[in-house]
């Protein structure tokens, strides 16, 4: 219970509040400050139902008090408000009537803030996400800090829903439809400076200047100098304020982009576009549509799947995977191989403040890795998530070495191997490595396809060895699969888990090792059967990709093969075929897919697609002639049959992984496939709701 009382107001009010605290502004008693703090037991401020109820009651109290201004801020460091409580949202989603009631309540509060007769300013230092950002956008002005924890984002579509606290209506009014959709559908996160630049915030200042700037914004708003105060459509930015045409073009472009990316497998981004389209109508009409569209999303199976994935992710991150065994985060990492994976892992390590020695036989990849790391650090400074001093400190954590001499790795207590996928090469390198490192140092292999025990066969100290499988690109892929060999000690696994957590990744510890671990075992089988459909049944590969993408695979099997590169992907396929001959179509064994050095997929600009940078711009039809493929059986029925066969082969493989005890938890298999291969997050993976019936 807290009270506010001060001289300027005649009434002495009492408001029972647990989470909000209303005070007179000590600098100006005619103004008031409303502070949100969920208490010491909560790390972040969340907009729970009770928090909203208290806010609602407070806004009613404030009508009577009629202060000169109100500043809303957080009482916790580094968080303004992290949005709704997903667990509570999940409860609400179970009942459509509850969804409507919650949204009406939220919209009612939003309108009370917007219609307040005094200026309401949000003072934002730290995370301002989801419902937190929507609350801030309901205010008449927002002041952000340049604290690098300050971040603005609307992550709702990643949960299969749309912003429901007015965000689809208030955001385009502030930043225009294009930017709004970048934030809502593109999951773009803005820092304080970026928010101020695009109009989401009215100013970006140092944390110590936050409150004085918020008072100033309240003052200019009260004086009528802040044109945003009236929220009139004039605030709509060009080009969509040019009657309809510009906006229509932007919305059409956004729609095409979503359809290209998701093939319609995820409805929420499409609903978000529909809601943003309504933002040029009155706010009341826009909010009514937002409620309707939110409810449609909330009832969708995709929202149920995506929220469930959210909780699986949380479970994997917080789970005690190895009860009773604890280990410290490695003090120094030795990274062998400075190619695609080695450079990515080295960057991830120094970003987490872990020193790294990056070693490669050749100077050229090391040079490229250093450029890559420099570029990443530079970008981090530019977008404000690191200061220049921090970037310099991280840069100092990186040492490099080249040649055959591995002595630079001698004092590393954890060595990660990412040299080419060649059994003899890896074994030989381990033998050299064991000569220089301590017997206690861990050696973790990033192998894509070998049975980890096969790689460890000639090691002197087998207890130190395990598999730690990262995904490409390391900076964005969340998953790390970990597998013990028969000889791995629990301490080795515990240390690998500790490192995974320190890198901010999601660990999945297999119950038993196998070639390809979980993700590649399923993904590569799918790619092999896709090639078989082209090779033997003459089905159009691009239509197969499209059909799989429509089903919810982020990238069809041929596009994935292009992305990985034929040299690596096809090689891995053949290694896996050796381990699991019964699961693979033998027709694909003899395709000379990795022979033409100019036709290896994305890295050479040509594969099954023509690539421009990161994008597969169009099918590369020439590949058919090159390999003598015909695509004469490509009716819808043929393509659907091919898709079903791929789904069957992948689901069967995933099920085998569970049934044979490789990973006993179907949930963790699904999570691995979703995070490691972007497979069917819209359907919550393959095993909870199998897309096809598997007979024995
Ligand atoms: N690329 C991927 O998508 C991906 C994903 C997960 C795992 N992997 C696995 O990671 C490993 C590395 O893959 P990559 O894509 O980074 O390969 P890459 O070809 O890009 O890099 C390998 C590097 O190892 C160096 N090298 C070769 N022999 C060496 C030795 N004896 N000592 C030190 N360095 C040596 C090479 O010069 C090269 O720079 C492979 O086992 C691969 O299967 C790759």
XYZ file of C-alpha atoms and ligand atoms in Angstrom:
740
model
C 0.000 0.000 0.000
C 1.380 3.425 -0.777
C 0.098 6.930 -0.418
C 0.703 10.097 -2.238
C 0.215 13.455 -0.622
C 1.556 16.854 -1.345
C 0.638 20.473 -0.987
C -0.416 21.454 -4.464
C -3.394 19.143 -4.665
C -6.302 19.904 -2.465
C -7.451 16.326 -2.148
C -5.458 13.832 -0.201
C -5.878 10.568 -2.010
C -5.037 7.068 -1.135
C -4.472 4.458 -3.799
C -3.892 0.818 -2.882
C -1.110 -0.253 -5.147
C 1.319 -3.113 -5.151
C 3.231 -2.541 -8.355
C 2.882 1.130 -9.156
C 3.915 4.033 -7.003
C 2.470 7.469 -7.563
C 4.381 10.448 -6.211
C 4.529 14.135 -6.611
C 7.500 15.143 -8.704
C 10.075 16.364 -6.145
C 11.242 18.938 -8.729
C 7.792 20.297 -9.410
C 4.929 19.357 -7.123
C 2.331 20.097 -9.810
C 3.618 17.169 -11.796
C 3.451 13.501 -10.848
C 5.643 10.489 -11.322
C 4.235 6.989 -11.697
C 6.829 4.290 -11.100
C 6.456 0.621 -12.045
C 8.329 -1.953 -9.985
C 7.224 -5.568 -9.641
C 9.392 -6.042 -6.575
C 12.797 -7.539 -5.780
C 11.743 -11.128 -6.538
C 11.098 -10.237 -10.220
C 13.987 -9.578 -12.598
C 11.869 -7.570 -15.015
C 8.731 -5.503 -15.010
C 5.896 -7.374 -16.709
C 2.454 -6.095 -17.607
C 0.468 -8.657 -15.688
C -3.290 -8.403 -15.396
C -3.055 -6.945 -11.872
C -0.472 -4.429 -13.032
C -2.920 -3.277 -15.718
C -5.777 -3.116 -13.223
C -3.736 -0.900 -10.924
C -2.746 1.322 -13.822
C -6.406 1.620 -14.795
C -7.389 2.650 -11.259
C -4.520 5.125 -11.130
C -5.578 6.778 -14.378
C -9.058 7.231 -12.843
C -7.548 8.783 -9.714
C -5.509 11.120 -11.836
C -8.639 12.506 -13.497
C -9.599 13.961 -10.122
C -6.103 15.141 -9.345
C -5.547 16.675 -12.772
C -1.793 17.164 -12.419
C 0.188 19.377 -14.757
C 1.871 16.301 -16.155
C 2.560 12.644 -15.498
C 5.847 10.859 -16.089
C 5.738 7.054 -16.262
C 9.003 5.322 -15.493
C 10.441 2.111 -14.058
C 11.833 1.609 -10.578
C 14.086 -1.204 -11.792
C 17.424 -0.697 -13.473
C 17.734 -1.581 -17.171
C 14.092 -2.406 -17.740
C 11.206 -0.101 -18.439
C 8.779 -2.933 -19.054
C 9.420 -6.256 -20.799
C 5.797 -6.647 -21.917
C 3.103 -9.133 -21.064
C 3.721 -12.230 -18.990
C 3.671 -15.015 -21.592
C 2.460 -17.566 -19.037
C -0.505 -15.359 -18.226
C -1.169 -14.731 -21.919
C -1.169 -18.477 -22.515
C -3.802 -18.902 -19.794
C -5.905 -16.130 -21.326
C -5.588 -17.606 -24.825
C -7.439 -20.705 -23.666
C -10.708 -18.782 -23.496
C -11.808 -16.404 -26.296
C -14.005 -14.413 -23.882
C -10.972 -13.769 -21.659
C -8.954 -12.609 -24.664
C -11.599 -10.064 -25.567
C -11.980 -8.871 -21.977
C -8.220 -8.422 -21.573
C -7.875 -6.497 -24.820
C -10.825 -4.261 -24.021
C -9.286 -3.518 -20.633
C -5.911 -2.748 -22.235
C -7.478 -0.563 -24.917
C -9.548 1.236 -22.274
C -6.355 2.139 -20.388
C -4.663 3.200 -23.592
C -7.521 5.582 -24.333
C -7.440 6.959 -20.793
C -3.765 7.801 -21.264
C -4.247 9.239 -24.748
C -7.249 11.307 -23.665
C -5.659 12.591 -20.457
C -6.027 16.359 -20.217
C -2.426 16.644 -19.029
C 0.681 15.401 -20.864
C 1.822 11.859 -20.114
C 5.481 11.152 -20.859
C 7.230 7.768 -20.749
C 10.792 7.924 -19.398
C 12.478 4.817 -20.762
C 15.773 3.426 -19.528
C 16.222 -0.249 -20.422
C 14.101 -2.834 -22.196
C 10.824 -1.536 -23.550
C 9.234 -4.524 -25.210
C 5.845 -5.762 -26.355
C 3.083 -4.431 -24.113
C 5.703 -2.229 -22.400
C 6.375 -0.446 -25.666
C 2.666 -0.237 -26.376
C 2.152 1.421 -23.010
C 4.922 3.887 -23.854
C 3.346 4.560 -27.254
C 0.015 5.362 -25.626
C 1.770 8.276 -23.897
C 2.051 11.690 -25.504
C 5.842 11.615 -25.593
C 8.685 9.171 -24.981
C 12.186 9.926 -23.824
C 14.759 7.155 -24.197
C 18.251 6.799 -22.816
C 21.390 5.857 -24.671
C 21.951 3.047 -22.141
C 22.807 0.032 -24.297
C 20.207 -1.998 -22.450
C 17.551 0.338 -23.805
C 15.752 -1.566 -26.543
C 12.438 -1.114 -28.297
C 10.738 -4.118 -29.900
C 7.399 -5.790 -30.517
C 8.097 -9.547 -30.499
C 4.447 -10.715 -30.586
C 4.473 -12.184 -34.106
C 7.233 -14.575 -33.029
C 4.589 -16.026 -30.684
C 1.984 -16.247 -33.459
C -0.029 -13.238 -32.255
C -0.027 -9.520 -33.043
C 0.501 -6.576 -30.685
C -2.776 -6.250 -28.794
C -2.346 -3.195 -26.604
C -2.869 -0.783 -29.486
C 0.616 -1.216 -30.991
C -0.662 -1.869 -34.511
C -2.398 1.507 -34.382
C -0.039 3.696 -32.364
C 3.249 2.574 -33.930
C 2.390 3.462 -37.554
C 1.082 6.826 -36.317
C 4.527 7.509 -34.875
C 6.915 6.004 -37.403
C 4.880 5.304 -40.543
C 3.618 1.999 -41.902
C 6.906 0.854 -43.421
C 8.953 1.196 -40.254
C 6.077 -0.124 -38.149
C 6.003 -3.336 -40.165
C 9.773 -3.620 -39.996
C 9.427 -3.554 -36.211
C 6.338 -5.784 -35.957
C 7.025 -8.345 -38.687
C 10.768 -7.929 -39.189
C 11.330 -8.297 -35.429
C 13.580 -5.268 -35.581
C 14.960 -4.122 -32.233
C 15.851 -0.430 -31.923
C 18.148 1.224 -29.426
C 17.424 4.640 -27.931
C 19.180 6.597 -30.679
C 17.475 4.624 -33.442
C 14.105 5.054 -31.754
C 14.642 8.813 -31.593
C 15.800 8.923 -35.206
C 12.662 7.263 -36.562
C 10.251 9.152 -34.298
C 9.407 6.298 -31.951
C 11.054 8.266 -29.152
C 11.027 12.058 -28.933
C 14.558 12.252 -27.580
C 17.512 10.090 -26.627
C 19.580 11.324 -23.701
C 22.093 10.100 -21.125
C 20.475 8.156 -18.258
C 21.213 10.967 -15.805
C 19.319 13.417 -18.028
C 16.255 11.208 -18.430
C 13.947 12.810 -15.896
C 14.850 16.409 -16.716
C 14.283 15.721 -20.413
C 10.958 14.007 -19.611
C 9.884 17.110 -17.643
C 10.879 19.289 -20.571
C 8.860 17.135 -22.984
C 5.901 17.383 -20.621
C 6.309 21.133 -20.570
C 6.490 21.594 -24.337
C 3.574 19.206 -24.782
C 1.516 21.152 -22.292
C 2.352 24.371 -24.114
C 1.067 22.818 -27.315
C 4.526 22.851 -28.860
C 4.565 19.099 -29.288
C 2.551 18.390 -32.387
C 2.204 14.735 -31.441
C 0.047 15.499 -28.452
C -3.169 15.558 -30.470
C -2.359 12.301 -32.302
C -3.977 13.606 -35.448
C -3.351 11.767 -38.695
C -1.084 14.630 -39.744
C 1.523 12.797 -37.739
C 1.530 10.084 -40.331
C 4.807 10.294 -42.085
C 5.506 10.392 -45.772
C 4.944 8.648 -48.063
C 1.832 7.086 -46.626
C 0.324 10.447 -45.734
C 0.148 11.183 -49.447
C -3.434 10.083 -49.921
C -3.464 6.318 -49.828
C -1.179 5.535 -52.765
C 2.123 5.483 -50.888
C 0.668 3.523 -48.024
C -0.981 1.019 -50.329
C 2.337 0.401 -52.056
C 4.118 -0.070 -48.740
C 1.509 -2.508 -47.516
C 1.551 -4.452 -50.762
C 5.360 -4.657 -50.584
C 5.183 -5.854 -46.985
C 2.630 -8.487 -47.930
C 4.779 -9.785 -50.778
C 7.777 -9.939 -48.466
C 5.906 -11.942 -45.826
C 4.498 -14.341 -48.412
C 7.914 -14.798 -49.980
C 9.421 -15.574 -46.603
C 6.723 -17.677 -44.995
C 4.587 -18.845 -47.942
C 1.631 -18.087 -45.682
C 2.565 -20.734 -43.105
C 2.512 -18.116 -40.337
C -0.730 -16.064 -40.225
C 0.273 -13.453 -37.603
C 2.466 -11.266 -39.876
C -0.379 -11.161 -42.413
C -2.855 -10.086 -39.738
C -0.368 -7.441 -38.562
C -0.353 -5.939 -42.062
C -4.153 -5.906 -42.072
C -4.180 -4.148 -38.694
C -1.559 -1.577 -39.738
C -3.633 -0.889 -42.858
C -6.427 0.313 -40.546
C -4.178 2.831 -38.784
C -5.312 5.678 -41.024
C -8.864 5.247 -39.717
C -9.990 6.561 -36.330
C -8.157 5.063 -33.376
C -11.391 3.477 -32.117
C -11.985 1.667 -35.410
C -8.354 0.614 -35.576
C -8.423 -0.783 -32.049
C -11.620 -2.703 -32.741
C -9.959 -4.339 -35.730
C -6.814 -5.063 -33.698
C -8.983 -6.901 -31.129
C -10.671 -8.949 -33.823
C -7.412 -9.874 -35.555
C -5.651 -10.610 -32.275
C -8.451 -13.014 -31.329
C -8.148 -14.764 -34.709
C -4.400 -15.197 -34.179
C -4.886 -16.304 -30.597
C -7.163 -19.113 -31.758
C -4.737 -20.324 -34.404
C -2.765 -23.555 -34.030
C 0.350 -21.561 -35.011
C 0.038 -19.357 -31.898
C -0.347 -22.428 -29.715
C 2.734 -23.991 -31.306
C 4.885 -20.892 -31.088
C 4.007 -20.170 -27.464
C 4.759 -23.795 -26.657
C 8.180 -23.423 -28.355
C 8.786 -20.365 -26.177
C 8.366 -22.525 -23.067
C 10.465 -25.393 -24.438
C 13.250 -22.910 -25.095
C 12.951 -21.629 -21.534
C 13.003 -25.197 -20.201
C 16.132 -26.150 -22.150
C 17.945 -23.011 -21.008
C 17.113 -23.416 -17.333
C 17.164 -27.199 -17.013
C 19.761 -28.909 -14.844
C 20.920 -31.273 -17.581
C 23.461 -33.057 -15.438
C 22.233 -33.048 -11.836
C 24.975 -33.041 -9.262
C 27.835 -32.205 -11.648
C 28.933 -28.623 -11.862
C 31.745 -27.043 -13.816
C 33.145 -23.593 -14.363
C 32.987 -21.720 -17.626
C 36.264 -22.284 -19.530
C 38.897 -19.648 -18.899
C 40.473 -19.782 -22.331
C 39.217 -21.334 -25.545
C 41.426 -22.781 -28.248
C 39.609 -22.674 -31.589
C 41.073 -24.891 -34.300
C 39.956 -24.069 -37.815
C 39.258 -20.444 -38.698
C 36.686 -21.098 -41.432
C 32.972 -20.340 -41.386
C 32.340 -22.061 -38.073
C 35.634 -21.286 -36.329
C 35.361 -17.556 -36.978
C 31.718 -17.516 -35.819
C 32.503 -19.436 -32.638
C 35.522 -17.239 -31.877
C 33.356 -14.136 -32.211
C 30.666 -15.645 -29.972
C 33.288 -16.417 -27.320
C 34.923 -12.998 -27.192
C 31.465 -11.386 -27.244
C 30.841 -13.314 -24.028
C 34.183 -12.112 -22.652
C 35.951 -15.468 -22.960
C 39.525 -15.278 -24.299
C 40.190 -17.216 -27.518
C 43.220 -18.393 -29.445
C 42.091 -18.915 -33.027
C 44.344 -21.296 -34.931
C 44.394 -22.406 -38.570
C 47.004 -24.117 -40.693
C 46.715 -21.322 -43.238
C 47.045 -17.555 -42.753
C 44.340 -16.698 -45.284
C 41.313 -17.985 -43.307
C 42.715 -16.394 -40.145
C 42.936 -13.053 -41.952
C 39.350 -13.425 -43.134
C 38.211 -14.420 -39.646
C 39.852 -11.327 -38.146
C 38.105 -9.124 -40.721
C 34.801 -10.835 -39.931
C 35.271 -10.299 -36.191
C 36.298 -6.661 -36.707
C 33.211 -6.096 -38.842
C 30.951 -7.649 -36.216
C 32.473 -5.566 -33.414
C 32.184 -2.441 -35.555
C 28.500 -3.184 -36.202
C 27.862 -3.798 -32.510
C 29.352 -0.386 -31.699
C 27.392 1.269 -34.497
C 24.047 -0.038 -33.318
C 24.896 0.813 -29.729
C 24.992 -2.635 -28.123
C 28.682 -2.136 -27.297
C 30.748 0.923 -26.560
C 33.974 1.467 -28.499
C 35.915 0.709 -25.290
C 34.073 -2.566 -24.792
C 34.718 -3.555 -28.398
C 38.406 -2.780 -27.919
C 38.467 -4.894 -24.733
C 36.838 -7.814 -26.554
C 39.247 -7.461 -29.453
C 42.103 -7.853 -26.979
C 40.644 -11.232 -25.950
C 41.420 -12.636 -29.398
C 44.825 -14.087 -30.257
C 45.565 -15.848 -33.529
C 48.119 -18.379 -34.695
C 48.862 -20.186 -37.947
C 50.917 -23.106 -39.235
C 51.459 -26.641 -37.965
C 52.672 -25.657 -34.517
C 49.790 -25.824 -32.012
C 51.756 -24.514 -29.027
C 49.750 -21.252 -28.934
C 46.860 -23.400 -27.643
C 48.880 -24.893 -24.793
C 47.124 -23.048 -21.958
C 43.578 -23.327 -23.321
C 41.341 -25.323 -20.974
C 38.730 -25.924 -23.699
C 39.532 -26.587 -27.373
C 36.849 -26.592 -30.059
C 37.630 -28.321 -33.328
C 36.124 -26.994 -36.578
C 38.444 -28.300 -39.291
C 37.010 -29.883 -42.465
C 34.745 -32.915 -42.141
C 37.434 -35.548 -42.672
C 37.879 -38.360 -40.161
C 41.619 -38.852 -40.649
C 42.352 -35.125 -40.685
C 40.487 -34.620 -37.413
C 42.110 -37.639 -35.718
C 45.582 -36.566 -36.798
C 44.983 -33.065 -35.522
C 43.774 -34.402 -32.125
C 46.975 -36.438 -31.791
C 49.052 -33.283 -32.362
C 46.869 -31.318 -30.011
C 47.208 -33.801 -27.157
C 50.958 -33.272 -27.263
C 50.597 -29.619 -26.254
C 47.477 -29.198 -24.098
C 46.932 -30.259 -20.497
C 45.314 -33.708 -19.967
C 42.448 -31.917 -18.238
C 41.624 -29.620 -21.154
C 38.377 -30.497 -22.943
C 38.358 -31.206 -26.677
C 34.958 -30.638 -28.301
C 34.266 -31.539 -31.904
C 31.911 -29.564 -34.106
C 31.502 -32.513 -36.476
C 28.377 -32.522 -38.631
C 28.218 -36.211 -39.390
C 30.737 -38.506 -37.679
C 29.988 -40.591 -34.644
C 31.919 -38.658 -31.969
C 33.409 -41.901 -30.583
C 34.879 -42.623 -34.022
C 36.707 -39.322 -33.853
C 37.921 -40.034 -30.312
C 39.172 -43.538 -31.141
C 42.875 -42.636 -31.036
C 42.807 -40.093 -28.240
C 45.053 -40.683 -25.255
C 42.595 -39.129 -22.762
C 39.140 -40.092 -23.982
C 37.366 -38.654 -20.929
C 38.067 -35.107 -22.136
C 36.235 -35.496 -25.433
C 32.662 -34.737 -26.513
C 30.612 -33.288 -29.352
C 29.552 -29.642 -29.225
C 27.656 -28.924 -32.407
C 27.067 -25.295 -33.348
C 24.894 -24.080 -36.223
C 25.631 -21.688 -39.022
C 25.559 -18.692 -38.709
C 26.740 -19.012 -35.123
C 25.742 -15.470 -34.153
C 22.051 -16.029 -34.916
C 21.487 -19.751 -34.402
C 20.483 -20.407 -30.798
C 21.029 -24.132 -30.515
C 24.075 -26.148 -29.466
C 23.730 -29.939 -29.487
C 25.975 -31.698 -26.981
C 26.744 -35.411 -26.936
C 28.984 -37.521 -24.735
C 30.971 -40.419 -26.147
C 31.195 -43.638 -24.181
C 34.415 -42.320 -22.644
C 33.394 -38.704 -21.882
C 33.578 -37.755 -18.222
C 30.617 -35.966 -16.606
C 32.963 -33.007 -15.881
C 33.669 -32.665 -19.615
C 29.947 -32.485 -20.348
C 29.305 -30.117 -17.444
C 32.007 -27.771 -18.714
C 30.536 -27.889 -22.221
C 27.108 -27.066 -20.803
C 28.608 -24.198 -18.791
C 30.213 -22.797 -21.941
C 26.972 -23.144 -23.910
C 25.122 -21.132 -21.295
C 27.895 -18.536 -21.102
C 27.546 -18.057 -24.868
C 23.808 -17.422 -24.399
C 22.863 -20.482 -26.452
C 20.226 -23.152 -25.886
C 21.769 -26.521 -24.963
C 20.246 -29.864 -25.884
C 22.194 -32.720 -24.319
C 21.620 -36.017 -26.105
C 21.113 -39.137 -24.002
C 23.328 -41.063 -26.372
C 25.663 -40.126 -29.221
C 24.884 -40.861 -32.874
C 26.229 -39.715 -36.247
C 24.656 -36.384 -37.237
C 23.242 -35.939 -33.706
C 19.582 -34.819 -33.891
C 19.295 -32.008 -36.396
C 21.521 -33.228 -39.211
C 20.173 -36.723 -38.900
C 16.680 -35.471 -39.688
C 17.574 -32.625 -42.035
C 20.065 -34.529 -44.179
C 17.647 -37.447 -44.595
C 15.099 -34.956 -45.886
C 17.610 -33.432 -48.319
C 18.574 -36.882 -49.608
C 14.957 -37.904 -50.244
C 14.349 -34.560 -51.950
C 17.267 -35.251 -54.311
C 15.855 -38.714 -54.913
C 12.474 -37.258 -55.899
C 14.228 -35.125 -58.484
C 16.605 -37.834 -59.681
C 14.241 -40.769 -59.956
C 10.721 -39.330 -60.087
C 11.588 -36.209 -62.094
C 9.857 -33.729 -59.801
C 10.600 -30.023 -59.993
C 12.986 -29.150 -57.092
C 11.697 -25.587 -56.759
C 8.134 -26.834 -56.424
C 9.278 -29.266 -53.741
C 10.946 -26.386 -51.894
C 7.810 -24.286 -52.168
C 5.601 -27.087 -50.890
C 7.885 -27.674 -47.894
C 8.069 -23.952 -47.155
C 4.276 -23.690 -47.281
C 4.210 -26.446 -44.714
C 6.425 -24.403 -42.394
C 10.038 -25.289 -43.217
C 11.893 -21.967 -43.262
C 13.951 -23.056 -46.262
C 13.112 -25.946 -48.560
C 15.616 -28.833 -48.828
C 17.226 -27.649 -52.092
C 17.633 -24.100 -50.797
C 19.160 -25.537 -47.626
C 21.609 -27.564 -49.720
C 22.552 -24.355 -51.559
C 23.024 -22.536 -48.272
C 25.236 -25.198 -46.725
C 27.166 -25.604 -49.978
C 27.236 -28.757 -52.157
C 30.834 -29.469 -51.120
C 29.877 -29.701 -47.441
C 26.209 -30.732 -47.622
C 26.643 -33.515 -50.132
C 29.794 -34.764 -48.417
C 27.957 -34.873 -45.074
C 25.082 -36.703 -46.793
C 27.451 -39.379 -48.032
C 29.077 -39.827 -44.616
C 25.620 -40.184 -43.048
C 24.614 -42.625 -45.759
C 27.530 -44.786 -44.683
C 26.237 -44.867 -41.120
C 22.527 -45.288 -41.942
C 22.355 -47.018 -45.360
C 18.817 -48.279 -44.732
C 17.464 -44.742 -44.219
C 18.834 -43.240 -47.413
C 17.820 -43.561 -51.061
C 20.782 -45.148 -52.806
C 19.950 -43.221 -56.016
C 21.675 -40.118 -54.643
C 25.056 -41.723 -53.963
C 26.500 -41.205 -57.429
C 25.485 -37.645 -58.304
C 28.636 -35.599 -59.056
C 27.091 -32.747 -57.105
C 30.271 -31.359 -55.582
C 32.543 -31.619 -58.602
C 32.017 -28.225 -60.281
C 33.797 -25.657 -58.120
C 31.707 -22.870 -59.664
C 28.427 -24.540 -58.810
C 28.403 -25.124 -55.077
C 25.346 -23.134 -53.987
C 25.256 -19.762 -52.242
C 29.033 -19.477 -51.817
C 29.530 -19.510 -55.623
C 26.365 -17.516 -56.369
C 24.822 -20.511 -58.162
C 23.321 -23.815 -57.112
C 19.684 -24.776 -57.360
C 19.147 -21.018 -57.151
C 20.895 -17.902 -58.370
C 22.039 -16.066 -55.241
C 22.584 -12.372 -54.656
C 24.242 -11.949 -51.276
C 22.029 -13.620 -48.707
C 19.076 -14.031 -51.038
C 18.104 -16.808 -53.438
C 16.704 -14.573 -56.155
C 15.490 -17.114 -58.737
C 15.711 -20.773 -59.722
C 18.861 -21.722 -61.613
C 17.243 -23.791 -64.353
C 20.653 -24.517 -65.902
C 21.367 -26.997 -63.125
C 18.835 -29.424 -64.648
C 20.738 -29.690 -67.899
C 24.070 -29.893 -66.136
C 23.043 -33.039 -64.250
C 20.695 -34.381 -66.917
C 17.634 -34.000 -64.719
C 14.159 -33.831 -66.218
C 11.164 -32.378 -64.379
C 8.344 -33.820 -66.389
C 6.249 -35.177 -63.494
C 5.490 -32.051 -61.533
C 1.719 -31.839 -61.221
C 0.326 -30.672 -57.897
C -0.407 -34.266 -56.974
C 3.166 -35.326 -57.747
C 4.596 -32.465 -55.740
C 2.293 -33.133 -52.792
C 3.225 -36.796 -52.860
C 6.917 -35.836 -52.860
C 6.351 -33.451 -49.955
C 4.568 -36.144 -47.977
C 7.395 -38.558 -48.589
C 9.936 -36.021 -47.282
C 7.776 -35.371 -44.233
C 7.489 -39.087 -43.664
C 11.239 -39.679 -43.940
C 12.055 -36.818 -41.563
C 9.351 -37.712 -39.043
C 10.427 -41.350 -39.084
C 14.024 -40.336 -38.412
C 12.972 -38.003 -35.585
C 10.874 -40.768 -34.045
C 13.766 -43.222 -34.317
C 15.951 -40.755 -32.401
C 13.470 -40.955 -29.523
C 12.719 -44.670 -29.779
C 16.377 -45.684 -29.810
C 17.143 -43.561 -26.760
C 19.388 -41.043 -28.552
C 17.212 -38.281 -27.134
C 14.405 -39.650 -25.023
C 12.473 -36.407 -24.910
C 10.345 -35.830 -28.046
C 9.993 -32.214 -26.911
C 13.755 -31.670 -27.017
C 13.954 -33.327 -30.434
C 11.275 -30.942 -31.674
C 13.029 -27.953 -30.091
C 16.323 -28.968 -31.716
C 14.691 -29.200 -35.128
C 12.971 -25.851 -34.693
C 16.082 -24.014 -33.473
C 18.711 -25.897 -35.474
C 16.965 -26.351 -38.815
C 14.051 -23.877 -38.678
C 11.739 -26.837 -39.159
C 8.007 -26.413 -38.602
C 7.882 -24.037 -35.621
C 4.317 -23.323 -36.814
C 3.440 -26.978 -36.069
C 5.664 -27.290 -33.005
C 8.116 -29.556 -34.759
C 7.506 -33.048 -36.035
C 6.745 -35.243 -33.062
C 4.053 -33.616 -30.942
C 1.725 -33.353 -33.945
C 3.234 -35.672 -36.579
C 2.320 -34.402 -40.055
C 2.063 -37.957 -41.342
C 1.083 -41.254 -39.811
C 4.007 -43.555 -39.275
C 3.396 -47.224 -39.500
C 5.955 -49.657 -38.170
N 29.490 -24.845 -42.297
C 28.475 -25.277 -41.614
O 27.322 -24.927 -41.890
C 28.702 -26.189 -40.435
C 27.743 -26.248 -39.419
C 27.989 -27.050 -38.312
C 29.150 -27.812 -38.256
N 30.050 -27.726 -39.282
C 31.270 -28.551 -39.155
O 32.307 -27.697 -38.674
C 33.553 -28.091 -39.228
C 34.162 -26.947 -39.971
O 33.295 -26.504 -40.961
P 33.480 -25.096 -41.694
O 32.268 -24.922 -42.511
O 33.854 -24.053 -40.722
O 34.713 -25.443 -42.627
P 35.673 -24.427 -43.390
O 36.187 -25.151 -44.563
O 35.020 -23.118 -43.593
O 36.872 -24.206 -42.351
C 37.774 -25.220 -41.977
C 39.097 -24.558 -41.650
O 39.947 -25.522 -41.091
C 41.273 -25.246 -41.527
N 42.096 -26.441 -41.338
C 42.193 -27.535 -42.110
N 43.006 -28.431 -41.530
C 43.445 -27.889 -40.370
C 44.301 -28.331 -39.322
N 44.845 -29.520 -39.343
N 44.518 -27.504 -38.293
C 43.955 -26.291 -38.244
N 43.126 -25.825 -39.212
C 42.870 -26.612 -40.253
C 41.083 -24.835 -42.962
O 42.185 -24.065 -43.422
C 39.809 -24.014 -42.879
O 40.082 -22.646 -42.692
C 33.258 -29.314 -40.077
O 33.426 -30.457 -39.313
C 31.787 -29.126 -40.442
O 31.160 -30.327 -40.756
C 29.871 -26.943 -40.345
